[in-house]
Amino acid sequence: MPLWIIYHPPTTFTTPSTKSALSQAITKIYTAANLPAFYVNVLFIPIEPNSYYIGGVSRPSASAKPWIRITIQNIARTLPNEEVRDKFLGRIDEALKPFIEDQGYDWEYSVEETRRDLWKMNGLVPPMPGTKAEAKWAEENRAVKFEKEEGGL
């Protein structure tokens, strides 16, 4: 499961259509790598300027550009090497560009990879990548029970 948490000033990402479009662009990063779409979670967290400080100064201050901070947690897959990592980061940059960079905002993101063996959905250990069970989860776009030989640990 990728979890994206987007911290932003209340003056950015103000419409449901903008949030939806950005969430869809993020989801495409993962579905292109054969992850079920329902694995992808995106949270928009508006932060008041007096609740976000960088270097001891509230951000955005009256004279500063909006500041966007994104944390990304990847659980379902890990990046096995530098080449895959660089392609993944490039896809992130491409997805964010029209919503953040092209808007003139300042921004930062970081990616964490967490242990897959500590992850469950609806009480189920998700199927392993590329298995029949994972294909069924993608097709149904939800967690469903499966037999171990179909894709379990």
CSV table of C-alpha atoms in Angstrom, one decimal:
chain,number,residue,atom,x,y,z
A,1,MET,CA,0.0,0.0,0.0
A,2,PRO,CA,1.4,3.4,-0.9
A,3,LEU,CA,0.3,6.1,1.5
A,4,TRP,CA,0.8,9.7,0.4
A,5,ILE,CA,0.3,12.4,2.9
A,6,ILE,CA,0.3,15.9,1.3
A,7,TYR,CA,0.7,18.7,3.8
A,8,HIS,CA,-0.3,22.0,2.2
A,9,PRO,CA,-1.6,25.5,3.0
A,10,PRO,CA,-5.3,25.9,2.8
A,11,THR,CA,-4.9,28.2,-0.3
A,12,THR,CA,-3.7,25.2,-2.4
A,13,PHE,CA,-5.6,22.1,-3.6
A,14,THR,CA,-8.8,23.9,-2.9
A,15,THR,CA,-11.2,22.0,-5.2
A,16,PRO,CA,-12.3,18.4,-5.3
A,17,SER,CA,-11.4,18.2,-9.0
A,18,THR,CA,-7.8,19.3,-8.3
A,19,LYS,CA,-7.5,16.7,-5.5
A,20,SER,CA,-9.0,14.0,-7.6
A,21,ALA,CA,-6.8,14.7,-10.6
A,22,LEU,CA,-3.6,14.7,-8.5
A,23,SER,CA,-4.8,11.5,-6.7
A,24,GLN,CA,-5.4,9.9,-10.1
A,25,ALA,CA,-2.0,10.9,-11.4
A,26,ILE,CA,-0.4,9.3,-8.2
A,27,THR,CA,-2.5,6.2,-8.6
A,28,LYS,CA,-1.2,5.8,-12.2
A,29,ILE,CA,2.3,5.6,-10.9
A,30,TYR,CA,1.4,2.4,-9.1
A,31,THR,CA,-1.1,0.8,-11.4
A,32,ALA,CA,1.5,1.1,-14.2
A,33,ALA,CA,3.6,-1.2,-12.0
A,34,ASN,CA,0.6,-3.6,-11.7
A,35,LEU,CA,-0.5,-2.7,-8.2
A,36,PRO,CA,-4.2,-2.8,-7.5
A,37,ALA,CA,-5.6,0.8,-7.6
A,38,PHE,CA,-7.2,0.4,-4.2
A,39,TYR,CA,-3.8,0.0,-2.6
A,40,VAL,CA,-3.1,3.7,-3.2
A,41,ASN,CA,-4.1,6.1,-0.5
A,42,VAL,CA,-3.7,9.9,-0.8
A,43,LEU,CA,-4.5,12.3,2.1
A,44,PHE,CA,-4.6,16.0,1.7
A,45,ILE,CA,-3.8,17.7,5.0
A,46,PRO,CA,-4.3,21.5,5.0
A,47,ILE,CA,-1.9,23.2,7.5
A,48,GLU,CA,-2.4,26.8,8.7
A,49,PRO,CA,0.7,29.0,8.2
A,50,ASN,CA,1.0,29.5,12.0
A,51,SER,CA,1.1,25.7,12.4
A,52,TYR,CA,4.0,25.0,10.0
A,53,TYR,CA,7.5,26.3,10.7
A,54,ILE,CA,10.7,25.9,8.7
A,55,GLY,CA,13.9,27.2,10.3
A,56,GLY,CA,11.9,28.8,13.0
A,57,VAL,CA,9.8,30.9,10.6
A,58,SER,CA,6.1,30.1,9.8
A,59,ARG,CA,5.7,28.9,6.3
A,60,PRO,CA,4.2,30.2,4.2
A,61,SER,CA,4.8,33.6,5.6
A,62,ALA,CA,3.0,36.5,3.9
A,63,SER,CA,5.9,37.0,1.4
A,64,ALA,CA,6.7,33.3,0.7
A,65,LYS,CA,5.4,30.9,-1.9
A,66,PRO,CA,3.1,28.1,-0.7
A,67,TRP,CA,5.1,25.2,0.7
A,68,ILE,CA,4.0,21.7,0.0
A,69,ARG,CA,5.5,18.7,2.0
A,70,ILE,CA,4.7,15.2,0.9
A,71,THR,CA,5.6,12.0,2.8
A,72,ILE,CA,5.2,8.7,0.9
A,73,GLN,CA,5.2,5.3,2.5
A,74,ASN,CA,5.6,2.3,0.3
A,75,ILE,CA,4.7,-1.1,1.7
A,76,ALA,CA,3.5,-3.3,-1.1
A,77,ARG,CA,6.7,-3.0,-3.1
A,78,THR,CA,10.3,-1.9,-2.5
A,79,LEU,CA,12.7,-0.4,-4.9
A,80,PRO,CA,15.2,-3.1,-5.6
A,81,ASN,CA,18.0,-1.0,-7.2
A,82,GLU,CA,19.1,2.4,-8.2
A,83,GLU,CA,17.7,2.2,-11.7
A,84,VAL,CA,14.2,1.3,-10.5
A,85,ARG,CA,14.5,4.0,-7.8
A,86,ASP,CA,15.4,6.7,-10.3
A,87,LYS,CA,12.6,5.7,-12.6
A,88,PHE,CA,10.1,5.8,-9.7
A,89,LEU,CA,11.3,9.2,-8.5
A,90,GLY,CA,11.0,10.4,-12.1
A,91,ARG,CA,7.4,9.2,-12.3
A,92,ILE,CA,6.7,11.1,-9.0
A,93,ASP,CA,8.2,14.3,-10.4
A,94,GLU,CA,6.2,13.9,-13.6
A,95,ALA,CA,2.9,13.4,-11.6
A,96,LEU,CA,3.5,16.3,-9.3
A,97,LYS,CA,4.8,18.8,-11.9
A,98,PRO,CA,1.4,20.2,-13.1
A,99,PHE,CA,0.0,20.4,-9.6
A,100,ILE,CA,3.0,21.8,-7.7
A,101,GLU,CA,6.0,22.8,-9.8
A,102,ASP,CA,4.0,24.4,-12.6
A,103,GLN,CA,2.0,26.3,-9.9
A,104,GLY,CA,5.2,27.9,-8.6
A,105,TYR,CA,5.0,26.3,-5.2
A,106,ASP,CA,8.0,25.3,-3.2
A,107,TRP,CA,8.0,21.6,-2.3
A,108,GLU,CA,9.7,18.6,-0.9
A,109,TYR,CA,8.9,14.9,-0.7
A,110,SER,CA,10.5,11.8,0.9
A,111,VAL,CA,9.8,8.1,0.4
A,112,GLU,CA,9.9,5.5,3.1
A,113,GLU,CA,9.8,1.8,2.5
A,114,THR,CA,8.3,-0.2,5.3
A,115,ARG,CA,8.2,-3.9,6.1
A,116,ARG,CA,5.6,-5.7,4.1
A,117,ASP,CA,5.3,-8.5,6.7
A,118,LEU,CA,3.7,-6.0,9.1
A,119,TRP,CA,0.9,-5.1,6.7
A,120,LYS,CA,-2.7,-6.4,6.6
A,121,MET,CA,-5.8,-5.3,4.9
A,122,ASN,CA,-9.2,-6.2,6.4
A,123,GLY,CA,-7.3,-8.7,8.5
A,124,LEU,CA,-5.7,-10.4,5.5
A,125,VAL,CA,-2.0,-10.6,4.7
A,126,PRO,CA,-2.0,-9.2,1.1
A,127,PRO,CA,-1.0,-11.6,-1.7
A,128,MET,CA,2.6,-11.6,-3.0
A,129,PRO,CA,3.4,-9.5,-6.1
A,130,GLY,CA,2.5,-11.1,-9.5
A,131,THR,CA,0.3,-13.9,-8.0
A,132,LYS,CA,-3.1,-15.0,-9.1
A,133,ALA,CA,-4.5,-13.7,-5.8
A,134,GLU,CA,-3.0,-10.3,-6.3
A,135,ALA,CA,-4.5,-10.2,-9.9
A,136,LYS,CA,-7.9,-11.0,-8.3
A,137,TRP,CA,-7.5,-8.2,-5.8
A,138,ALA,CA,-6.7,-5.8,-8.7
A,139,GLU,CA,-9.6,-7.1,-10.7
A,140,GLU,CA,-12.1,-6.7,-7.8
A,141,ASN,CA,-10.4,-3.6,-6.5
A,142,ARG,CA,-10.7,-4.8,-2.9
A,143,ALA,CA,-9.2,-7.3,-0.5
A,144,VAL,CA,-10.6,-10.8,-0.8
A,145,LYS,CA,-9.8,-14.1,0.8
A,146,PHE,CA,-7.5,-16.4,-1.1
A,147,GLU,CA,-5.8,-19.7,-0.7
A,148,LYS,CA,-2.1,-19.7,0.3
A,149,GLU,CA,-1.1,-21.5,-3.0
A,150,GLU,CA,-2.8,-18.6,-4.9
A,151,GLY,CA,-0.4,-16.1,-3.6
A,152,GLY,CA,0.3,-16.1,0.1
A,153,LEU,CA,3.5,-15.9,2.1
